[in-house]
Each structure stands twice: as C-alpha cells, then as structure tokens.
CSV table of C-alpha atoms in Angstrom, one decimal:
chain,number,residue,atom,x,y,z
A,1,MET,CA,7.0,5.0,-21.9
A,2,THR,CA,7.3,7.7,-19.2
A,3,ASP,CA,10.4,9.9,-19.3
A,4,GLU,CA,12.6,8.6,-16.5
A,5,THR,CA,14.1,12.0,-15.8
A,6,SER,CA,10.7,13.6,-15.2
A,7,THR,CA,10.3,12.6,-11.6
A,8,THR,CA,13.9,12.8,-10.4
A,9,PRO,CA,14.1,15.7,-7.9
A,10,PRO,CA,17.3,17.5,-6.8
A,11,LEU,CA,19.0,15.8,-3.9
A,12,LEU,CA,17.9,17.0,-0.5
A,13,ALA,CA,20.5,19.5,0.7
A,14,LEU,CA,22.9,17.9,3.2
A,15,PRO,CA,25.5,20.6,4.1
A,16,GLN,CA,27.6,18.1,6.1
A,17,ALA,CA,27.8,15.4,3.4
A,18,SER,CA,31.1,15.0,1.6
A,19,ASP,CA,31.2,15.1,-2.2
A,20,GLU,CA,31.7,11.3,-2.2
A,21,LEU,CA,28.7,10.7,0.0
A,22,SER,CA,26.5,13.1,-2.0
A,23,ALA,CA,27.5,11.3,-5.2
A,24,ARG,CA,26.6,7.9,-3.8
A,25,LEU,CA,23.2,9.3,-2.6
A,26,THR,CA,22.6,10.9,-6.0
A,27,VAL,CA,23.2,7.6,-7.8
A,28,GLY,CA,21.0,5.7,-5.3
A,29,LEU,CA,18.2,8.2,-5.6
A,30,GLU,CA,18.3,7.8,-9.4
A,31,GLN,CA,17.9,4.1,-8.9
A,32,VAL,CA,15.0,4.6,-6.6
A,33,GLU,CA,13.3,6.9,-9.1
A,34,ARG,CA,13.8,4.3,-11.9
A,35,MET,CA,12.2,1.6,-9.6
A,36,ILE,CA,9.3,3.8,-8.8
A,37,ILE,CA,8.7,4.5,-12.5
A,38,ASP,CA,9.1,0.9,-13.5
A,39,ARG,CA,6.7,-0.4,-10.8
A,40,ALA,CA,4.1,2.3,-11.5
A,41,GLN,CA,3.7,1.1,-15.1
A,42,ASN,CA,0.3,-0.4,-16.0
A,43,GLU,CA,-1.3,-1.7,-19.2
A,44,SER,CA,-3.7,1.2,-18.8
A,45,ASP,CA,-2.0,4.5,-19.7
A,46,PHE,CA,-4.5,6.3,-17.5
A,47,ILE,CA,-3.5,4.3,-14.4
A,48,THR,CA,0.2,4.8,-15.2
A,49,GLU,CA,-0.4,8.5,-15.4
A,50,ALA,CA,-2.4,8.6,-12.2
A,51,ASN,CA,0.2,6.4,-10.4
A,52,LEU,CA,3.0,8.8,-11.3
A,53,HIS,CA,1.0,12.1,-10.8
A,54,LEU,CA,2.4,13.0,-7.4
A,55,ALA,CA,5.8,11.5,-8.1
A,56,LYS,CA,6.1,13.8,-11.1
A,57,ALA,CA,5.0,16.8,-9.1
A,58,GLY,CA,8.3,16.8,-7.3
A,59,GLY,CA,9.2,16.5,-3.6
A,60,LYS,CA,12.5,16.2,-1.9
A,61,ARG,CA,12.4,12.4,-1.5
A,62,PHE,CA,13.1,12.9,2.2
A,63,ARG,CA,12.4,9.3,3.2
A,64,PRO,CA,14.4,7.4,0.6
A,65,VAL,CA,17.3,9.8,1.1
A,66,LEU,CA,17.1,8.9,4.8
A,67,THR,CA,17.1,5.2,4.1
A,68,MET,CA,20.2,5.4,2.0
A,69,LEU,CA,21.9,7.8,4.3
A,70,VAL,CA,21.4,5.5,7.3
A,71,ALA,CA,22.7,2.6,5.2
A,72,GLU,CA,26.0,4.5,4.9
A,73,LEU,CA,26.4,3.9,8.6
A,74,GLY,CA,27.0,0.3,7.6
A,75,ASP,CA,27.9,-1.3,4.3
A,76,GLY,CA,26.4,1.4,2.2
A,77,ILE,CA,23.8,1.4,-0.6
A,78,ASP,CA,23.0,-1.8,-2.5
A,79,ASP,CA,20.0,-3.2,-4.4
A,80,LYS,CA,18.1,-4.1,-1.1
A,81,VAL,CA,18.6,-0.6,0.3
A,82,VAL,CA,17.3,0.9,-3.0
A,83,ALA,CA,14.3,-1.4,-2.9
A,84,ALA,CA,13.5,-0.5,0.7
A,85,ALA,CA,13.8,3.2,-0.1
A,86,ALA,CA,11.5,2.9,-3.1
A,87,GLY,CA,8.9,0.9,-1.0
A,88,VAL,CA,8.9,3.6,1.7
A,89,GLU,CA,8.5,6.4,-0.9
A,90,LEU,CA,5.6,4.7,-2.6
A,91,THR,CA,4.0,4.1,0.8
A,92,HIS,CA,4.4,7.8,1.5
A,93,LEU,CA,3.0,8.8,-2.0
A,94,ALA,CA,0.0,6.5,-1.5
A,95,SER,CA,-0.8,8.2,1.8
A,96,LEU,CA,-0.8,11.6,0.1
A,97,TYR,CA,-3.5,10.5,-2.3
A,98,HIS,CA,-5.7,9.5,0.7
A,99,ASP,CA,-4.7,12.7,2.6
A,100,ASP,CA,-5.8,14.9,-0.2
A,101,VAL,CA,-9.2,13.2,-0.4
A,102,MET,CA,-9.7,13.6,3.3
A,103,ASP,CA,-8.6,17.2,3.3
A,104,GLU,CA,-10.5,18.1,0.0
A,105,ALA,CA,-7.3,19.6,-1.1
A,106,ASP,CA,-6.9,21.3,-4.5
A,107,LEU,CA,-3.1,21.5,-4.6
A,108,ARG,CA,-0.2,19.2,-3.7
A,109,ARG,CA,3.4,20.3,-4.3
A,110,GLY,CA,2.1,23.2,-6.4
A,111,ALA,CA,0.2,21.0,-8.8
A,112,PRO,CA,-3.5,20.0,-8.9
A,113,SER,CA,-4.2,17.2,-6.4
A,114,ALA,CA,-5.1,13.8,-7.7
A,115,ASN,CA,-8.7,14.1,-6.3
A,116,ALA,CA,-9.1,17.5,-8.1
A,117,LEU,CA,-8.0,15.9,-11.3
A,118,TYR,CA,-9.5,12.4,-11.2
A,119,GLY,CA,-12.2,12.6,-8.5
A,120,ASN,CA,-12.2,11.2,-5.0
A,121,SER,CA,-13.0,7.5,-5.8
A,122,THR,CA,-10.2,7.2,-8.3
A,123,ALA,CA,-7.7,9.0,-6.1
A,124,ILE,CA,-8.5,6.6,-3.2
A,125,LEU,CA,-8.1,3.6,-5.5
A,126,ILE,CA,-4.8,4.9,-6.9
A,127,GLY,CA,-3.6,5.3,-3.3
A,128,ASP,CA,-4.6,1.7,-2.6
A,129,LEU,CA,-2.8,0.6,-5.7
A,130,LEU,CA,0.4,2.3,-4.7
A,131,PHE,CA,0.2,0.8,-1.2
A,132,GLY,CA,-0.1,-2.6,-2.9
A,133,THR,CA,2.9,-1.8,-5.2
A,134,ALA,CA,5.0,-0.7,-2.2
A,135,SER,CA,4.1,-3.9,-0.3
A,136,ASP,CA,5.1,-6.0,-3.4
A,137,ILE,CA,8.5,-4.4,-3.4
A,138,ILE,CA,9.0,-4.9,0.3
A,139,ALA,CA,7.9,-8.5,0.1
A,140,ASP,CA,11.0,-9.3,-1.9
A,141,LEU,CA,13.1,-8.2,1.1
A,142,GLY,CA,11.7,-11.0,3.4
A,143,ALA,CA,9.3,-11.7,6.2
A,144,ASP,CA,10.9,-9.2,8.7
A,145,ALA,CA,10.4,-6.4,6.2
A,146,VAL,CA,6.8,-7.4,5.4
A,147,ARG,CA,6.0,-7.4,9.2
A,148,ILE,CA,7.5,-4.0,9.6
A,149,GLN,CA,5.6,-2.6,6.6
A,150,ALA,CA,2.4,-4.0,7.9
A,151,ARG,CA,2.8,-2.6,11.4
A,152,THR,CA,3.9,0.7,9.9
A,153,PHE,CA,0.8,0.8,7.8
A,154,ILE,CA,-1.4,0.0,10.8
A,155,ARG,CA,0.0,2.9,12.8
A,156,LEU,CA,-0.1,5.3,9.8
A,157,CYS,CA,-3.7,4.6,9.1
A,158,SER,CA,-4.6,4.8,12.8
A,159,GLY,CA,-2.9,8.3,12.9
A,160,GLN,CA,-4.8,9.5,9.9
A,161,ILE,CA,-8.1,8.3,11.3
A,162,ARG,CA,-7.5,10.0,14.6
A,163,ASP,CA,-6.4,13.1,12.9
A,164,ASP,CA,-9.8,13.3,11.3
A,165,ARG,CA,-11.6,13.1,14.6
A,166,PRO,CA,-11.8,15.4,17.6
A,167,CYS,CA,-9.9,14.7,20.7
A,168,PRO,CA,-11.9,12.5,23.1
A,169,GLY,CA,-13.1,14.0,26.3
A,170,GLY,CA,-10.8,13.9,29.3
A,171,GLN,CA,-7.7,13.8,27.2
A,172,ASP,CA,-5.1,16.6,26.8
A,173,PRO,CA,-5.6,17.8,23.2
A,174,ARG,CA,-1.9,18.6,22.8
A,175,GLU,CA,-0.8,15.1,24.0
A,176,TYR,CA,-3.5,13.6,21.7
A,177,TYR,CA,-2.1,15.6,18.8
A,178,ARG,CA,1.5,14.5,19.6
A,179,GLY,CA,0.4,10.9,19.5
A,180,ILE,CA,-1.2,11.5,16.1
A,181,LEU,CA,2.0,12.9,14.7
A,182,ALA,CA,4.0,10.0,15.9
A,183,ASP,CA,1.7,7.6,14.1
A,184,LYS,CA,0.7,9.7,11.0
A,185,THR,CA,4.2,10.9,10.2
A,186,GLY,CA,6.8,9.6,12.6
A,187,VAL,CA,6.3,5.9,12.1
A,188,LEU,CA,7.0,5.9,8.3
A,189,VAL,CA,10.2,8.0,8.8
A,190,ALA,CA,11.3,5.6,11.5
A,191,THR,CA,10.7,2.7,9.1
A,192,ALA,CA,12.7,4.5,6.4
A,193,ALA,CA,15.7,4.8,8.8
A,194,ARG,CA,15.2,1.2,10.2
A,195,TYR,CA,15.3,-0.3,6.7
A,196,GLY,CA,18.4,1.6,5.9
A,197,ALA,CA,20.2,0.2,9.0
A,198,MET,CA,18.8,-3.3,8.5
A,199,TYR,CA,19.8,-3.6,4.8
A,200,GLY,CA,23.0,-1.6,5.3
A,201,GLY,CA,24.2,-4.4,7.6
A,202,CYS,CA,24.2,-2.4,10.8
A,203,SER,CA,24.1,-3.9,14.3
A,204,ASP,CA,21.0,-4.2,16.4
A,205,ASP,CA,22.1,-1.2,18.6
A,206,VAL,CA,22.4,1.0,15.5
A,207,ILE,CA,19.1,-0.2,14.2
A,208,ALA,CA,17.4,0.8,17.5
A,209,ALA,CA,19.2,4.2,17.6
A,210,VAL,CA,18.3,5.3,14.1
A,211,THR,CA,14.7,4.0,14.5
A,212,GLU,CA,14.3,6.3,17.5
A,213,TYR,CA,15.9,9.1,15.6
A,214,GLY,CA,13.6,8.5,12.6
A,215,GLU,CA,10.4,8.7,14.6
A,216,ARG,CA,11.5,11.9,16.3
A,217,LEU,CA,12.7,13.3,13.0
A,218,GLY,CA,9.2,12.6,11.5
A,219,VAL,CA,7.4,14.3,14.4
A,220,ALA,CA,9.7,17.3,14.0
A,221,PHE,CA,9.1,17.4,10.3
A,222,GLN,CA,5.3,17.5,10.8
A,223,LEU,CA,5.5,20.1,13.5
A,224,ALA,CA,7.6,22.3,11.2
A,225,ASP,CA,5.1,21.6,8.4
A,226,ASP,CA,2.2,22.8,10.6
A,227,LEU,CA,4.1,26.0,11.4
A,228,LEU,CA,4.7,26.6,7.6
A,229,ASP,CA,1.0,26.2,6.9
A,230,ILE,CA,0.5,29.3,9.1
A,231,ALA,CA,3.6,31.3,8.5
A,232,SER,CA,4.3,30.8,4.8
A,233,GLU,CA,3.1,33.2,2.1
A,234,SER,CA,1.2,31.9,-0.9
A,235,GLY,CA,3.3,30.0,-3.3
A,236,GLU,CA,6.2,29.3,-1.0
A,237,THR,CA,5.4,25.7,-0.2
A,238,GLY,CA,3.2,24.6,-3.1
A,239,LYS,CA,0.3,24.6,-0.6
A,240,THR,CA,-2.3,27.3,0.1
A,241,PRO,CA,-1.5,29.0,3.4
A,242,GLY,CA,-4.0,28.3,6.1
A,243,THR,CA,-5.2,25.1,4.6
A,244,ASP,CA,-5.2,23.4,8.0
A,245,LEU,CA,-7.2,26.2,9.5
A,246,ARG,CA,-9.7,26.2,6.7
A,247,GLU,CA,-10.2,22.5,7.2
A,248,GLY,CA,-10.7,22.9,11.0
A,249,LYS,CA,-7.5,21.1,11.9
A,250,ARG,CA,-6.1,21.9,15.3
A,251,THR,CA,-2.4,21.8,15.0
A,252,LEU,CA,0.0,22.7,17.8
A,253,PRO,CA,-0.1,26.5,17.5
A,254,VAL,CA,-3.9,26.4,17.4
A,255,LEU,CA,-4.0,24.2,20.4
A,256,ASN,CA,-1.6,26.5,22.3
A,257,VAL,CA,-3.9,29.4,21.6
A,258,LEU,CA,-7.0,27.5,22.7
A,259,ALA,CA,-5.3,26.5,25.9
A,260,SER,CA,-4.6,30.2,26.8
A,261,THR,CA,-6.5,31.9,29.6
A,262,ASP,CA,-5.5,35.4,28.5
A,263,ARG,CA,-8.6,37.4,27.8
A,264,ALA,CA,-6.7,39.2,25.0
A,265,ASP,CA,-6.9,35.9,23.0
A,266,ALA,CA,-10.7,35.9,23.0
A,267,GLU,CA,-11.1,37.1,19.4
A,268,LEU,CA,-8.5,34.6,18.0
A,269,GLN,CA,-10.0,31.8,20.0
A,270,ASP,CA,-13.5,32.6,18.7
A,271,LEU,CA,-12.1,32.6,15.1
A,272,LEU,CA,-10.3,29.3,15.6
A,273,ARG,CA,-13.5,27.7,16.9
A,274,SER,CA,-15.5,29.0,13.9
A,275,ASP,CA,-15.8,28.0,10.3
A,276,LEU,CA,-12.8,29.5,8.5
A,277,LYS,CA,-13.8,28.7,5.0
A,278,ASP,CA,-14.7,32.4,4.7
A,279,GLN,CA,-11.6,34.0,3.3
A,280,ASP,CA,-11.9,37.2,5.3
A,281,ARG,CA,-12.2,35.3,8.6
A,282,LEU,CA,-9.3,33.1,7.6
A,283,ASP,CA,-7.1,36.0,6.8
A,284,ARG,CA,-7.8,37.6,10.1
A,285,ALA,CA,-7.1,34.4,12.0
A,286,LEU,CA,-3.8,34.0,10.1
A,287,GLU,CA,-2.9,37.6,10.9
A,288,LEU,CA,-3.5,37.1,14.6
A,289,LEU,CA,-2.0,33.7,14.8
A,290,ARG,CA,1.3,34.7,13.1
A,291,ALA,CA,1.9,37.3,15.7
A,292,HIS,CA,0.9,35.2,18.7
A,293,PRO,CA,3.3,33.7,21.2
A,294,ALA,CA,1.7,30.3,20.5
A,295,MET,CA,3.9,30.2,17.3
A,296,VAL,CA,7.0,30.7,19.3
A,297,GLN,CA,6.0,28.0,21.7
A,298,ALA,CA,5.4,25.6,18.8
A,299,ARG,CA,8.7,26.5,17.3
A,300,GLU,CA,10.5,25.8,20.6
A,301,GLU,CA,8.8,22.4,20.8
A,302,THR,CA,9.8,21.6,17.3
A,303,LEU,CA,13.5,22.5,18.1
A,304,ALA,CA,13.3,20.4,21.3
A,305,VAL,CA,12.0,17.3,19.4
A,306,GLY,CA,14.9,17.9,17.0
A,307,ARG,CA,17.4,17.9,19.8
A,308,ARG,CA,16.0,14.7,21.2
A,309,ALA,CA,16.3,13.1,17.8
A,310,VAL,CA,20.0,14.0,17.6
A,311,GLU,CA,20.6,12.7,21.1
A,312,ALA,CA,19.4,9.3,19.9
A,313,LEU,CA,22.4,9.3,17.6
A,314,ALA,CA,24.9,9.9,20.4
A,315,PRO,CA,26.0,6.2,20.8
A,316,LEU,CA,27.0,6.1,17.1
A,317,PRO,CA,30.6,6.7,16.1
A,318,ASP,CA,31.4,10.0,14.4
A,319,GLY,CA,31.6,10.0,10.7
A,320,ASP,CA,30.3,11.5,7.5
A,321,ALA,CA,26.9,9.8,7.6
A,322,LYS,CA,26.2,10.7,11.2
A,323,SER,CA,27.1,14.3,10.5
A,324,ALA,CA,24.8,14.3,7.6
A,325,LEU,CA,22.0,12.9,9.7
A,326,ILE,CA,22.5,15.7,12.3
A,327,ALA,CA,22.5,18.2,9.4
A,328,LEU,CA,19.3,16.7,8.1
A,329,MET,CA,17.5,17.2,11.4
A,330,ASP,CA,18.8,20.8,11.5
A,331,GLY,CA,17.4,21.5,8.0
A,332,VAL,CA,14.0,20.0,9.0
A,333,VAL,CA,13.5,22.1,12.1
A,334,HIS,CA,14.8,25.3,10.5
A,335,ARG,CA,13.1,25.1,7.0
A,336,VAL,CA,11.1,28.0,5.9
A,337,GLY,CA,9.6,26.7,2.7
C-alpha cells in the first residue's frame, strides 16, 4: 500500500488566514490526499505507481485549497467539499500528463515527467485514467456536478488544442492567447471555486461571484507562470527555464516583443521567430527578453487581472475566508518561484 503521507504537500501559504481556518484547511487537505491515494489504487502495481507519480512529486494543491477555502464562505468543509476538491485536483493532474506529452517535457515539479519515465503512450493513457477517476468521484455529487465537470473538460481540452496551434490569420495574437488561458487554466480554477460554493451551501450570488473570481485567478496564475518560465533561474521552479521558448510557445511577453515596431528589437524578434532548441540561441533570447519592457508590460497585465479578480469578491461580506481569498490572489501575482 502506498504511504499516505508521501503525497501530502505543505498547505499553500495564506497570510490572512486565521489559525482556526488554517487548521480546518489542513485537515481538509489531508482528507483530499487520502481520497486521491485511495482512488488511484489499481490491481496493477505499475498503474498505481504511474497514477500517483505526479501527485507524489509535490505541488501546492492550489485548486483543492481554493475549493475548501470558498466553502468556508458558507457552511464549511464536509465530505462533499472534500470529494469535489479531490475531483478537481485529479482533473488537473490528468491534464499535466497530457501537457508533458505535448510539450515533450523532461521535468515536472523537479522530478522526471511521466512521459520521460513511461513513454508517451502510457503517459497519455494514465492521464485518461485519471480523468475517468476524477469523473467517477464527481458523479457521486449529482447531475449538476457532472454537467459542470463535462463542460469544464470541454473548455480545458479546447484550450490545450488551441495552445498547440498558431493564431489564425486576422486575429490579434494577444487576444487569442488570452482566450487560450481562460480555457486552458482559468476554467478549472473557476470550477474549483464554484464547487466550493455549491457544496459549501452558498447562495447563487456567491456562487456567481467566486466563479468569476476563480476564472480570473486562473488566468493570473498562468500569466505569472509564463513570466516565471522566462525570469526564473534553473532549479527555482522545478522546471527548466525557457521551456516555453524552446518549444516555440508564444506567451504574453513574447507576443509583446513581436508586436513591437522598435528597430532595436530586431535581434530579439529574429531569435523568437527561430528554432530555440539551440542552447546558445535560447540563452541569448532569455538574456534579451528578461531585460525587455515586454516583461514589465506582462507583469502589469498580470496584476491588472488579479485586481479584477479581487473586484469580483466585492459583494461578499468581509470575513476570514474572503480575506484569505484576496491574499491568495496577491500570492499568485507576486510569486517568484
């Protein structure tokens, strides 16, 4: 049997959370981890190991913590909230298996990626298996939860597909990219918040507010992640710096540079349009990009998205949980590793 403590990460830091709220979240997260471990078990030891590979690699459990934190706006954490949080986290983990195959990634969370360990075909199938496991958990919550899960999955996959393809002609590449982020990342974070409000017994107005907050939180999270891919040094994030550049992905800082009409940007623009699998060219592109105003512009947009997320919470009464949600957004947009 897998060691239950092996996957439990430290609780995501929430400076505004009281000791009592932090304690409830910690207990809830432990329950989520146990459910993930239990549902990942298989009669094949290999499948169990592969199912839990990324879960055991760590992560901050950002989405399940959000589900439970939002539930605290209502009646608090119970078995349904825990199940919803586990289903969301398994959906997220499943998507990472597929992401790493698409990206040909070697590392995830500082550990070898599943595709590097098991091969692409097995990694894809394990991702599918985890999607199925997540849906099985969500099915126990009723028809509304299943419908939300299905629609979330549709948008998530649509975003991943579009992320792997160039922007169609005639469309603004930056607007196209923002739409990808809303689907690829924003929708699952929105669902995490929505489930927390639904199963925490919140009103329809609260459900709507936190769903809007969640989608904007997810977009801000991904924008910050894209900045980290450029700005971080090796080893800081568990991911090789410049991975997106090496794979030819045009994230917001890159799109900002490519939209520039300044002749001084010609070298960097040529590099960004070239094959950056060559390490020397990649290092030069990172050097120029880190010093470019495009990074400041992308940071400003990340902060603006974060502010709009917090604005969505304005109708909610003040309290410990709301303060923690605001602190969570602040931590997302200002994280450095």
